mmCIF file of C-alpha atoms and ligand atoms in Angstrom:
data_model
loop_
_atom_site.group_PDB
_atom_site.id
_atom_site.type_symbol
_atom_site.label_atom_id
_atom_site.label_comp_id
_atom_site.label_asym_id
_atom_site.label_seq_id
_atom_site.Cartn_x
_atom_site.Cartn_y
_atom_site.Cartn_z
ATOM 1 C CA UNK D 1 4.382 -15.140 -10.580
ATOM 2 C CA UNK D 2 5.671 -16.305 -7.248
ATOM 3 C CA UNK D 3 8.051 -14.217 -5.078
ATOM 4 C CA UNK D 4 10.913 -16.669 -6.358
ATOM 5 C CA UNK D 5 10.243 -15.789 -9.847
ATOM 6 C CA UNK D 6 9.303 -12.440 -9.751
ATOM 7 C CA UNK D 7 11.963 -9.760 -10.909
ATOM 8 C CA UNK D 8 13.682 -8.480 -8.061
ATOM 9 C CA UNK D 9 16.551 -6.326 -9.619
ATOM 10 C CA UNK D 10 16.100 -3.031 -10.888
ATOM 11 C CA UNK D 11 19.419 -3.651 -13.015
ATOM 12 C CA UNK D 12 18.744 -0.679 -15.050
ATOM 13 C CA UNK D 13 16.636 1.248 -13.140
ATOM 14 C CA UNK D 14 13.161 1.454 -15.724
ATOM 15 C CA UNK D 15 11.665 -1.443 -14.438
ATOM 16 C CA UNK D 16 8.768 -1.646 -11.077
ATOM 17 C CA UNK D 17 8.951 1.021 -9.115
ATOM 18 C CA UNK D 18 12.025 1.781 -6.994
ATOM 19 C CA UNK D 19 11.254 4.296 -3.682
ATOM 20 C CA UNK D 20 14.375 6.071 -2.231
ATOM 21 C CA UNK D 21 14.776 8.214 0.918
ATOM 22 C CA UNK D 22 10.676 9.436 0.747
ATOM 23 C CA UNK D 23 10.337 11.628 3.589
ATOM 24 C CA UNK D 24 6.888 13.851 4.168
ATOM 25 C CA UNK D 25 6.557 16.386 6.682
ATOM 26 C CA UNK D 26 4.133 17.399 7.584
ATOM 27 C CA UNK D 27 4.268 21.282 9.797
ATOM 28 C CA UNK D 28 1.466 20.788 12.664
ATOM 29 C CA UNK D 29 0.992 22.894 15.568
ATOM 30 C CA UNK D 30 2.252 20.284 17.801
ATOM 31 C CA UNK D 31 5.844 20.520 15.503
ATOM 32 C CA UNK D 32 7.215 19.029 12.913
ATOM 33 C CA UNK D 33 5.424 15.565 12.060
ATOM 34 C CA UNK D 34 7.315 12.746 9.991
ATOM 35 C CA UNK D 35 4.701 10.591 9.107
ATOM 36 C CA UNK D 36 6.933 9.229 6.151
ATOM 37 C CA UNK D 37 10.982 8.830 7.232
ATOM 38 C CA UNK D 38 13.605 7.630 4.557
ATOM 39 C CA UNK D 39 11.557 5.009 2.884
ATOM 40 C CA UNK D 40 12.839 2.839 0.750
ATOM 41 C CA UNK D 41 11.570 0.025 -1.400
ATOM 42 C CA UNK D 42 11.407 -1.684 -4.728
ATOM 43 C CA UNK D 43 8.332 -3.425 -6.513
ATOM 44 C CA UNK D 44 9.287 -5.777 -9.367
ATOM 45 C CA UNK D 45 6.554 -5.708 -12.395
ATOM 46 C CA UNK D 46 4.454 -8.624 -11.441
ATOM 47 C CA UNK D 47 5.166 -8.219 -8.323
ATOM 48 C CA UNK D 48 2.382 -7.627 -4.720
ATOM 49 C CA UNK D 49 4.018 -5.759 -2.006
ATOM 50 C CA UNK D 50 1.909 -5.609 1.005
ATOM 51 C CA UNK D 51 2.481 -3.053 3.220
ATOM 52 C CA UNK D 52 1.869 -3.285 6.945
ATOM 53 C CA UNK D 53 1.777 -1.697 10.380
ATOM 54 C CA UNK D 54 -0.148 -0.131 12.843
ATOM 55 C CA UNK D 55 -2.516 2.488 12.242
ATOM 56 C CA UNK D 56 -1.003 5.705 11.836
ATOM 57 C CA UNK D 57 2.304 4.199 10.940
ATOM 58 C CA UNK D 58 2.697 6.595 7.620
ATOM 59 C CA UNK D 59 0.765 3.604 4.731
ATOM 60 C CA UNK D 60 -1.476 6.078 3.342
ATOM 61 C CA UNK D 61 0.940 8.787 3.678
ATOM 62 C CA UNK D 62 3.791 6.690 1.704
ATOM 63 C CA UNK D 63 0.935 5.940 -0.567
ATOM 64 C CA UNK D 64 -0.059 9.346 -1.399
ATOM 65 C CA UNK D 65 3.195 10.676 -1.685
ATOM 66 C CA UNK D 66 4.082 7.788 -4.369
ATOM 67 C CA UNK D 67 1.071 9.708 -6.071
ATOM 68 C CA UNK D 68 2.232 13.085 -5.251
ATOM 69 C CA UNK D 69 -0.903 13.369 -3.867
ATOM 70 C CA UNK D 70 0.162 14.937 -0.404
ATOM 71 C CA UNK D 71 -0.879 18.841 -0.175
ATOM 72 C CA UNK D 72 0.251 22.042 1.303
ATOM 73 C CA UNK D 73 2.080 22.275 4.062
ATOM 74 C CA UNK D 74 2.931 18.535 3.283
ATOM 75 C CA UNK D 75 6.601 18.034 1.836
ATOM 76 C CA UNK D 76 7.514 15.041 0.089
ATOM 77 C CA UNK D 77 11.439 14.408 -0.657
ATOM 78 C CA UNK D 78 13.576 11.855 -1.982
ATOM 79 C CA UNK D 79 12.652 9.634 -5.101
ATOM 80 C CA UNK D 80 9.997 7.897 -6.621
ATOM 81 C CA UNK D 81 11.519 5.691 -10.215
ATOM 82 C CA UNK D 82 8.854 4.822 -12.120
ATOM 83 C CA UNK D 83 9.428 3.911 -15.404
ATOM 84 C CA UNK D 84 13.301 5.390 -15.507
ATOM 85 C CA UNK D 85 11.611 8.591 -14.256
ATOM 86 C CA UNK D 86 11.234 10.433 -10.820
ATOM 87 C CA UNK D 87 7.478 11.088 -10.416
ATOM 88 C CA UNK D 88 8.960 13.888 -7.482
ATOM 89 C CA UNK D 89 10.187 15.804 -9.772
ATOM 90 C CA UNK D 90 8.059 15.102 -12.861
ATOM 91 C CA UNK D 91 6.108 18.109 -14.391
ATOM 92 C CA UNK D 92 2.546 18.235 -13.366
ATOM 93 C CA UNK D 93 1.278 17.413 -16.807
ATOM 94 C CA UNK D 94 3.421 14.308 -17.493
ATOM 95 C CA UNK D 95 2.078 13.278 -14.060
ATOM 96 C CA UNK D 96 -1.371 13.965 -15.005
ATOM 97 C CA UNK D 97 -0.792 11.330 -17.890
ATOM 98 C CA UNK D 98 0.995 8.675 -15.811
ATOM 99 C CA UNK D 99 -1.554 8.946 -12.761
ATOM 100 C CA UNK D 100 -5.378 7.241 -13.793
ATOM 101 C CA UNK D 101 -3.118 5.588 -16.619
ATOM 102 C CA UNK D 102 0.334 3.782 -15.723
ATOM 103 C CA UNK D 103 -0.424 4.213 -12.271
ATOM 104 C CA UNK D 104 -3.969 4.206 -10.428
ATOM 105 C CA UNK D 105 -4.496 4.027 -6.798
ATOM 106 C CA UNK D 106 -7.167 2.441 -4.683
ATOM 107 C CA UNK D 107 -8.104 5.208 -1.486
ATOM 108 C CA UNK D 108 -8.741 3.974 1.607
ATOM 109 C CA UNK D 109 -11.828 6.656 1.734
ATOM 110 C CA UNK D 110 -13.855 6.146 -1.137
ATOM 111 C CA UNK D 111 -16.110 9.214 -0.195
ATOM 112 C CA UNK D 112 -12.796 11.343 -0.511
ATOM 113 C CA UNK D 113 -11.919 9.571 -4.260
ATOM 114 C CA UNK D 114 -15.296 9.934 -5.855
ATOM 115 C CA UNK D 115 -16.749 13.053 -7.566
ATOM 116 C CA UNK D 116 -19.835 13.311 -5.916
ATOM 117 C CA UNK D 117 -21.855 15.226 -8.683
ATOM 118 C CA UNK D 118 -21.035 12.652 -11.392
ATOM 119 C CA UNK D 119 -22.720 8.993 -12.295
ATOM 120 C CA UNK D 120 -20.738 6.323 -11.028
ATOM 121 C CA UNK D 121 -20.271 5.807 -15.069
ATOM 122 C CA UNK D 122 -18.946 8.744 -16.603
ATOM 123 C CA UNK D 123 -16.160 8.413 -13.713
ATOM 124 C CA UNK D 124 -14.686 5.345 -15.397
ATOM 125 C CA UNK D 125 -15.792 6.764 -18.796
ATOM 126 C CA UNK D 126 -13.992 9.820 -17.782
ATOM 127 C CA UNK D 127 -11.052 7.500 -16.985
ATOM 128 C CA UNK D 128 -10.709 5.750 -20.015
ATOM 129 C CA UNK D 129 -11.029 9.086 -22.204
ATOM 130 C CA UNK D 130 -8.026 10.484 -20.843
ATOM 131 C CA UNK D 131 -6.031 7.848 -20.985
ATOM 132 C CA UNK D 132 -7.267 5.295 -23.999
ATOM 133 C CA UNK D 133 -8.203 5.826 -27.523
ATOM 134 C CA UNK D 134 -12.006 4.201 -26.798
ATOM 135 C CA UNK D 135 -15.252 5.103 -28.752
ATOM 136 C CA UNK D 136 -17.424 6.357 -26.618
ATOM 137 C CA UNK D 137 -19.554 3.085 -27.047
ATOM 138 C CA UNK D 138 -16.532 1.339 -26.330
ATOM 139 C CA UNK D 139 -16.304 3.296 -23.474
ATOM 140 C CA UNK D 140 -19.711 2.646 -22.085
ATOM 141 C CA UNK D 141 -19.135 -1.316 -22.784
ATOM 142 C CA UNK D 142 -15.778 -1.211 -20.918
ATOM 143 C CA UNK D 143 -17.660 0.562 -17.999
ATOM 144 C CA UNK D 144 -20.535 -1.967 -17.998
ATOM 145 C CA UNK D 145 -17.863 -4.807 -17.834
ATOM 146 C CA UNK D 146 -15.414 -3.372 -15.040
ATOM 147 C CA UNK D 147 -18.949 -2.900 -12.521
ATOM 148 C CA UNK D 148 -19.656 -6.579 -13.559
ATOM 149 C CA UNK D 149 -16.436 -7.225 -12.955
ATOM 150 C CA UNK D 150 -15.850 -6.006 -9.139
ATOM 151 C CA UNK D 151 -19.326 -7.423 -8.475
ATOM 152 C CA UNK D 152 -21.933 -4.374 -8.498
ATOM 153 C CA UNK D 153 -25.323 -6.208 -9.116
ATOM 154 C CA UNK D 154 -27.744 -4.266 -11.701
ATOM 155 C CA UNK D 155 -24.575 -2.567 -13.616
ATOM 156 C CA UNK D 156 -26.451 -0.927 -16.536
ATOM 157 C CA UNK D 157 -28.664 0.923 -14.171
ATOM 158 C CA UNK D 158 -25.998 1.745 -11.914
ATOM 159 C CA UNK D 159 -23.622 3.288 -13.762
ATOM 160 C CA UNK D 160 -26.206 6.252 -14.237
ATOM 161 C CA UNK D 161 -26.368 6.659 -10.886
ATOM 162 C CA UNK D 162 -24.298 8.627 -7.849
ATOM 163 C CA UNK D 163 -21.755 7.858 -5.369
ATOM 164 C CA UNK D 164 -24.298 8.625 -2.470
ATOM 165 C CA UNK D 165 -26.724 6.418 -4.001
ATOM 166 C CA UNK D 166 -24.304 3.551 -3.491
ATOM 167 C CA UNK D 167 -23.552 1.923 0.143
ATOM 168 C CA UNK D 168 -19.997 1.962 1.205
ATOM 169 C CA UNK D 169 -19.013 -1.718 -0.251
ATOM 170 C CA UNK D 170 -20.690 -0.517 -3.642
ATOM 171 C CA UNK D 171 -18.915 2.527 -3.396
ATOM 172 C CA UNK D 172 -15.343 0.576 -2.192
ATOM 173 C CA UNK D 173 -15.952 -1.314 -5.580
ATOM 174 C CA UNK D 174 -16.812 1.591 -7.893
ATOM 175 C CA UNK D 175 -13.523 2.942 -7.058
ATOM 176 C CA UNK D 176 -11.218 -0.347 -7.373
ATOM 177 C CA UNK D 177 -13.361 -0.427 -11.247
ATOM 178 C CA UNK D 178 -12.358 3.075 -11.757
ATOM 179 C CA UNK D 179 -8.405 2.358 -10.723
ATOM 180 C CA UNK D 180 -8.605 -0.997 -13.133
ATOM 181 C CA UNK D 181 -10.337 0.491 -16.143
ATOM 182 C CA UNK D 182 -7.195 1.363 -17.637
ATOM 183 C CA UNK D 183 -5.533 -1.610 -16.898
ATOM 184 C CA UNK D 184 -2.450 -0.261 -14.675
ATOM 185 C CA UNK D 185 1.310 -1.317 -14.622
ATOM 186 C CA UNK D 186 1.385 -0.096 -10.841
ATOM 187 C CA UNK D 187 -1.730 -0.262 -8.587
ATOM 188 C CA UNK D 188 -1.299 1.298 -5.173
ATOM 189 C CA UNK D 189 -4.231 -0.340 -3.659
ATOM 190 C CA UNK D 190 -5.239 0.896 0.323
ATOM 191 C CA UNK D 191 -7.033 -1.574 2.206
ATOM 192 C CA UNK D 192 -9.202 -1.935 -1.118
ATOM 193 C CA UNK D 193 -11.598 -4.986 0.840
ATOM 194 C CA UNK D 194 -11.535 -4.111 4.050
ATOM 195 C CA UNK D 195 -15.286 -2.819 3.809
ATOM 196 C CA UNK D 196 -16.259 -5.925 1.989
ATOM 197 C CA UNK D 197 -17.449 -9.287 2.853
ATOM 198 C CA UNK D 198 -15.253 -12.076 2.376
ATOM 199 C CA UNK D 199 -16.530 -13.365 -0.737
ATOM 200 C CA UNK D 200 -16.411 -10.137 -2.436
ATOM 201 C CA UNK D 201 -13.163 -9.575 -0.973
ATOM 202 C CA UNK D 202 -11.573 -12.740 -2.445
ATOM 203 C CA UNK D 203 -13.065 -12.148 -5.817
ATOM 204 C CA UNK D 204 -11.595 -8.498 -6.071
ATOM 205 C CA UNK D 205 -7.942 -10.266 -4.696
ATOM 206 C CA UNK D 206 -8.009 -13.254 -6.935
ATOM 207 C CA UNK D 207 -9.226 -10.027 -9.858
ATOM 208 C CA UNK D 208 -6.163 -8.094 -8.755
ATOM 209 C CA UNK D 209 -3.948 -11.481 -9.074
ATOM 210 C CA UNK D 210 -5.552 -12.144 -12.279
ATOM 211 C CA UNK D 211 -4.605 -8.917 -13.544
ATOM 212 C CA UNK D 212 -0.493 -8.842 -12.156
ATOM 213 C CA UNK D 213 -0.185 -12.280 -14.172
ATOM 214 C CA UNK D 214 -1.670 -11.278 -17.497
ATOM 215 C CA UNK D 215 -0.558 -7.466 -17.637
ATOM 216 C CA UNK D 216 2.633 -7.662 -14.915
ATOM 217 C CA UNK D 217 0.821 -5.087 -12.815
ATOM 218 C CA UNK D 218 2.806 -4.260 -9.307
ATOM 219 C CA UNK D 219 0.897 -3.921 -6.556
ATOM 220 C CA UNK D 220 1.678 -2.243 -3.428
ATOM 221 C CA UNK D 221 -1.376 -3.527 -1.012
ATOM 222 C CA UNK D 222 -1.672 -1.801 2.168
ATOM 223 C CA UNK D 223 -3.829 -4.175 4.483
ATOM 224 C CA UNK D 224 -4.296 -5.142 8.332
ATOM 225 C CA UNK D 225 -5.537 -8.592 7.305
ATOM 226 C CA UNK D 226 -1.986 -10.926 7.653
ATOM 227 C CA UNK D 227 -4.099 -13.501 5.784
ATOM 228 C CA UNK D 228 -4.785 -11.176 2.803
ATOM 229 C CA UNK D 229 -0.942 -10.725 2.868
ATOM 230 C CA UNK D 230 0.118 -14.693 3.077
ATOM 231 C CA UNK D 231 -2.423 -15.209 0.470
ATOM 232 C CA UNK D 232 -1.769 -12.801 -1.449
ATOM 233 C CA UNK D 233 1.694 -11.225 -1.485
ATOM 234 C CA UNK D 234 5.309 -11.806 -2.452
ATOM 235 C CA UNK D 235 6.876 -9.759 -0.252
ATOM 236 C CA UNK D 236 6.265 -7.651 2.731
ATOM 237 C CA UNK D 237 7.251 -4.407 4.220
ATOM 238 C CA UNK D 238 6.748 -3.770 8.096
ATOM 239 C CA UNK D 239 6.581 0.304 8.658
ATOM 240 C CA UNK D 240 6.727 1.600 12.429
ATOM 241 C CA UNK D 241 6.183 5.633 13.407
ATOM 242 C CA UNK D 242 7.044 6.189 9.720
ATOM 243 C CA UNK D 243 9.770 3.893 8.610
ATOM 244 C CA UNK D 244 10.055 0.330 7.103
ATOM 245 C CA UNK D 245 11.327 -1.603 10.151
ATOM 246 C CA UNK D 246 11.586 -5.172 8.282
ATOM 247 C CA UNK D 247 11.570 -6.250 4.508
ATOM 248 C CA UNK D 248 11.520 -9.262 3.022
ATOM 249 C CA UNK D 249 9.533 -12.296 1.306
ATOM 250 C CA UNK D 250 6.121 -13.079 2.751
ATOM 251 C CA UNK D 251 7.600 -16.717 3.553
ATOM 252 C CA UNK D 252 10.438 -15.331 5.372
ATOM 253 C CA UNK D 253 9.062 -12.819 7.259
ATOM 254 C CA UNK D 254 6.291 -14.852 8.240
ATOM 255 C CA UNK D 255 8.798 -17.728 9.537
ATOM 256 C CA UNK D 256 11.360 -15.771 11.247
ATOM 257 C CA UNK D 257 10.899 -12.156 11.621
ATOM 258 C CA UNK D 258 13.841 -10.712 12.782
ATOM 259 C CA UNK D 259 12.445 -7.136 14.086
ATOM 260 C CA UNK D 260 10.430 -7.273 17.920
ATOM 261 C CA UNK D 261 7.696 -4.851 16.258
ATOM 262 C CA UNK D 262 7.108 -7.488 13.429
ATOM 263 C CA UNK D 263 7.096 -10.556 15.902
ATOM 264 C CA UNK D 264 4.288 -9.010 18.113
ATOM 265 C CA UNK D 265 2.422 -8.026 14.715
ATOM 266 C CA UNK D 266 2.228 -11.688 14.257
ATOM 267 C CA UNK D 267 1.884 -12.952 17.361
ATOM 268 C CA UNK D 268 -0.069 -16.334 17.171
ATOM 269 C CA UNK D 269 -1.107 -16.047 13.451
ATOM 270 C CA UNK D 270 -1.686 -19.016 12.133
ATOM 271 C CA UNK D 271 1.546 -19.856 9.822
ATOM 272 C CA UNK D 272 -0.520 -21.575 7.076
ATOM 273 C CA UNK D 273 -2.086 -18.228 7.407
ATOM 274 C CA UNK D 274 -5.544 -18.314 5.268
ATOM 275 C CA UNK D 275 -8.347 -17.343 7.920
ATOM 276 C CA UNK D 276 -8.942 -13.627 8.129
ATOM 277 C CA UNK D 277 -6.291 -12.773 10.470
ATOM 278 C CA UNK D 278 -6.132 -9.012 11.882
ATOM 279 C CA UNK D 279 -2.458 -7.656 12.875
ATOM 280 C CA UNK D 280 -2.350 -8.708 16.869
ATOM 281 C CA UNK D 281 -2.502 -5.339 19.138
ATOM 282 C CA UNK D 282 1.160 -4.766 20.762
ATOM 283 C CA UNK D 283 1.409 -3.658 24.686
ATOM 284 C CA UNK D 284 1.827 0.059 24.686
ATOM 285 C CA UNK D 285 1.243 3.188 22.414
ATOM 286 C CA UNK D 286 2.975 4.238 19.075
ATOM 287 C CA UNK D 287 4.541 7.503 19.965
ATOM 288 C CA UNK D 288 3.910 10.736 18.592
ATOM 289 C CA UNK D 289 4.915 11.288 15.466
ATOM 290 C CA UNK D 290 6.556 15.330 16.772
ATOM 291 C CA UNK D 291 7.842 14.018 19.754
ATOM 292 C CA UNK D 292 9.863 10.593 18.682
ATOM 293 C CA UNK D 293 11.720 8.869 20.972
ATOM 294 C CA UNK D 294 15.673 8.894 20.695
ATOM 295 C CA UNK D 295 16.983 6.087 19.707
ATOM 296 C CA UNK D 296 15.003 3.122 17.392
ATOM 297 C CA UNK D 297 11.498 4.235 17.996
ATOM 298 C CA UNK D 298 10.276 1.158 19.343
ATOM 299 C CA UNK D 299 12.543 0.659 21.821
ATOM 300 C CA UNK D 300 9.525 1.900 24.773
ATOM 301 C CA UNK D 301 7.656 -0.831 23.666
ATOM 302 C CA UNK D 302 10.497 -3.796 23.066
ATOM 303 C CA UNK D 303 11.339 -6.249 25.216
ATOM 304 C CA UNK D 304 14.433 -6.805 23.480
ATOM 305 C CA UNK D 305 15.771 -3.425 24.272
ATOM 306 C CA UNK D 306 19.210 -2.119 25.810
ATOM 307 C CA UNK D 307 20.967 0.997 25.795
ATOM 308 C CA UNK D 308 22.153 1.256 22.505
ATOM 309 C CA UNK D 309 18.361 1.051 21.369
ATOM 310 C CA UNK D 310 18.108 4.013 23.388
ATOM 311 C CA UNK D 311 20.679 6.367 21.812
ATOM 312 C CA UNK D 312 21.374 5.155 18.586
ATOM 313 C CA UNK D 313 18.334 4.776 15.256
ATOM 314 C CA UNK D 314 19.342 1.207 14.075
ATOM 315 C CA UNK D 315 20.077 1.211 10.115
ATOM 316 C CA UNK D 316 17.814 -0.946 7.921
ATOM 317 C CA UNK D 317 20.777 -3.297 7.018
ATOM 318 C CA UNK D 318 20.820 -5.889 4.354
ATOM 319 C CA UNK D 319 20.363 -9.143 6.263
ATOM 320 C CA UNK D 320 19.776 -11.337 3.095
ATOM 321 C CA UNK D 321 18.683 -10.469 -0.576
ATOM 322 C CA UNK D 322 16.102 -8.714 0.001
ATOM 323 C CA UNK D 323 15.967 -9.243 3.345
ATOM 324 C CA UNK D 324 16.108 -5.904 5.533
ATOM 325 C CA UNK D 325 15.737 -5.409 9.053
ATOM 326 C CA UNK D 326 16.418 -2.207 11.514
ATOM 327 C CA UNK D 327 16.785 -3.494 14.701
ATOM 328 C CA UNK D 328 20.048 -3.571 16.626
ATOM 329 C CA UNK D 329 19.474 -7.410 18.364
ATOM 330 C CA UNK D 330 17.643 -8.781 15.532
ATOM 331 C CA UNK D 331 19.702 -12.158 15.325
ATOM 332 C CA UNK D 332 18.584 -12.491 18.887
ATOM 333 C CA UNK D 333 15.096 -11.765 18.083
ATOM 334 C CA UNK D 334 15.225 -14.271 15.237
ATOM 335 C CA UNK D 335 16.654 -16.802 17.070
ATOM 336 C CA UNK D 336 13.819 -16.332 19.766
ATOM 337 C CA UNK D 337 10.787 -18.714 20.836
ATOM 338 C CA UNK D 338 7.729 -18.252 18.726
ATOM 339 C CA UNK D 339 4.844 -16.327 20.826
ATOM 340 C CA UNK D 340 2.107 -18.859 21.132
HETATM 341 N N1 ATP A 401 -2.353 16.350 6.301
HETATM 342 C C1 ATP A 401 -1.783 15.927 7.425
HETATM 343 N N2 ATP A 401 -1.366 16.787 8.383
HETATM 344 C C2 ATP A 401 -0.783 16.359 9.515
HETATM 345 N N3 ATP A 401 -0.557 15.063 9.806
HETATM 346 C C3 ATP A 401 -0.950 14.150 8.897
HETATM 347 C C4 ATP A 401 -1.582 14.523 7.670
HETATM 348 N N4 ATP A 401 -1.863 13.386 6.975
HETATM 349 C C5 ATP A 401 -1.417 12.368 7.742
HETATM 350 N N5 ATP A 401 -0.874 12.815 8.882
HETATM 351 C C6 ATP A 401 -0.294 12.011 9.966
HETATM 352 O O1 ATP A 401 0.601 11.080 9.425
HETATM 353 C C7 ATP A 401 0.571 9.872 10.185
HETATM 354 C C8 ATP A 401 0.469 8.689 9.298
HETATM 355 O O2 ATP A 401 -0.821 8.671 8.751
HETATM 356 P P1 ATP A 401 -1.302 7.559 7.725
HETATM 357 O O3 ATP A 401 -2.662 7.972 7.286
HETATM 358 O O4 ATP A 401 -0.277 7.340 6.690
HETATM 359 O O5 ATP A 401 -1.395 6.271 8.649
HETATM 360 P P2 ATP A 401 -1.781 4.783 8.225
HETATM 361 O O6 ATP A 401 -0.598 3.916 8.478
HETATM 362 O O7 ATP A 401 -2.333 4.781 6.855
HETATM 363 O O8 ATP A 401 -2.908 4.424 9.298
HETATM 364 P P3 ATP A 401 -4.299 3.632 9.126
HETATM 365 O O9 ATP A 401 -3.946 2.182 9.271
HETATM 366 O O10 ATP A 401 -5.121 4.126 10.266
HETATM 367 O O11 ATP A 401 -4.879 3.987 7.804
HETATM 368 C C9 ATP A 401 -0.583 10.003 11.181
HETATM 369 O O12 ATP A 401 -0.066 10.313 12.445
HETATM 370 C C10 ATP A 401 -1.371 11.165 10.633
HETATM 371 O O13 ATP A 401 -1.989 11.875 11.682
HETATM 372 MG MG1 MG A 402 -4.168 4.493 6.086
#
């Protein structure tokens, strides 16, 4: 399903997932860190969201709290639809059954998602006991098949064997066969091939692909590869010091992004976009996430800056159908010479 097909229109509010106003906090000695402002966005079923920005710009944060997997003394408001329900305020247990199931999620750490004192195995077995009605045979096939699957050579042997008796690809792939063995309707997949050669990494993409077309799955794919995301996505969202800066369709974003942040993240990336292209550094810092600047918090770092970007937070306004931007001269920056 191509952007232009794909759903776009939560009409009655039970379909994809629909993010409102998620804010985490998170208390630090330094103050009060937002890693995650007033987020808002919508994933169709069928639908691959990439999700982009500089490191430290609140993707694994947004991610987690999706998951309600932030802890103590994180906070996590605003809403989370999934399904016609609000995973925020959804009992623990019904989460339980929703999270592994409905919705799995690919960790950027795979040391930090994997049980270190069980087989690689009984992880997805474990997996698809909770949440399918498998013979334990089946079980054991289904396992066999998902390794096979994400490319782990010597599968029947493996699957007996430990997460630190697998090398950190291996490992990257255990975990994306644990998040697919029950065949999600949302994956929330974080940088799930950036540890893995190219070859691998296409295979587990064109896998993921494979899978939104046959079962509708929605993807939200946090990556720093712009080629992953113009191969591979429908739309995009842009986050900066914690908020989505620019929204919008990977072919429209890509051809004229209308925030500054989005145009350096660019840069000179190829438009046909298919080489492995990394997110282009941007002059300056990000700022601290307890000490924000007034204002639209890129405006230190924008050339396309004037007073107003200096007092006033620019609004994520509706530019287009599904077209967002928060930037207070975007038409200008639109309208503006390529960087070559
Ligand atoms: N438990 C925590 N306590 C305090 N601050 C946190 C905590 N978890 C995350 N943060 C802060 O939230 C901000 C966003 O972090 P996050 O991991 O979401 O960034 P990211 O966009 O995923 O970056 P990367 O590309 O490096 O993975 C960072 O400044 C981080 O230090
Ligand atoms: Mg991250």
């Amino acid at each position: 399903m191509t952007a232009s097909t794909a759903q776009t229109t939560m009409s009655d509010g039970t379909k994809g997932l629909v993010v409102r106003g998620l804010t985490t906090t998170f208390d630090t000695t330094r103050g009060l860190a937002i890693a995650a402002a007033d987020v808002d966005f919508d994933v169709a079923p069928g639908e691959v969201v990439g999700l982009v920005g500089e490191s430290g710009s609140g993707k694994s944060v947004t991610l987690r709290s999706i998951m309600r997997l932030i802890r103590e003394p994180g906070k996590v408001s605003g809403r989370v639809e999934w399904g016609g329900r609000d995973l925020v305020a959804m009992p623990a247990e019904e989460l339980r059954k929703v999270r592994g199931g409905e919705i799995a999620m690919i960790f950027q750490e795979p040391m930090t998602a994997l049980n270190p004192v069980l087989p690689i195995g009984v992880q997805i077995e474990e997996n698809l006991k909770a949440h399918t009605g498998l013979t334990g045979s089946q079980r054991r096939a289904r396992a066999l098949e998902l390794m096979n699957i994400v490319g782990i050579p010597a599968a029947e042997r493996r699957l007996d064997e430990y997460p630190h008796q697998f090398s950190g690809g291996m490992r990257q792939r255990a975990m994306i066969a644990i998040a697919l063995a029950c065949s999600p309707k949302l994956l929330l997949a974080d940088e799930p091939t950036t540890a893995l050669d190219v070859t691998i990494q296409d295979q587990i993409l064109k896998l993921l692909l494979d899978l939104r077309d046959r079962l509708a799955m929605s993807v939200v794919l946090v990556t720093h590869d712009l080629g992953v995301v113009a191969a591979t996505c429908d739309r995009m969202a842009v986050m900066y010091a914690g908020r989505i800066v620019e929204t919008g369709t990977v072919a429209e974003v890509f051809a004229r992004p209308h925030h500054p942040y989005t145009r350096g993240l660019l840069g000179s990336v190829p438009r046909s976009g298919h080489s492995r292209t990394m997110l282009q550094s941007i002059d300056g810092t990000p700022p601290s996430l307890t000490a924000l600047p007034q204002g639209c918090a890129f405006h230190p770092r924008c050339s396309f800056a004037t007073e107003i970007c200096r007092t006033d937070r620019p609004p994520l306004d509706l530019i287009g159908a599904g077209r967002r931007v928060a930037c207070h001269h975007h038409e200008e920056v639109a309208a503006a010479e390529p960087i070559l």
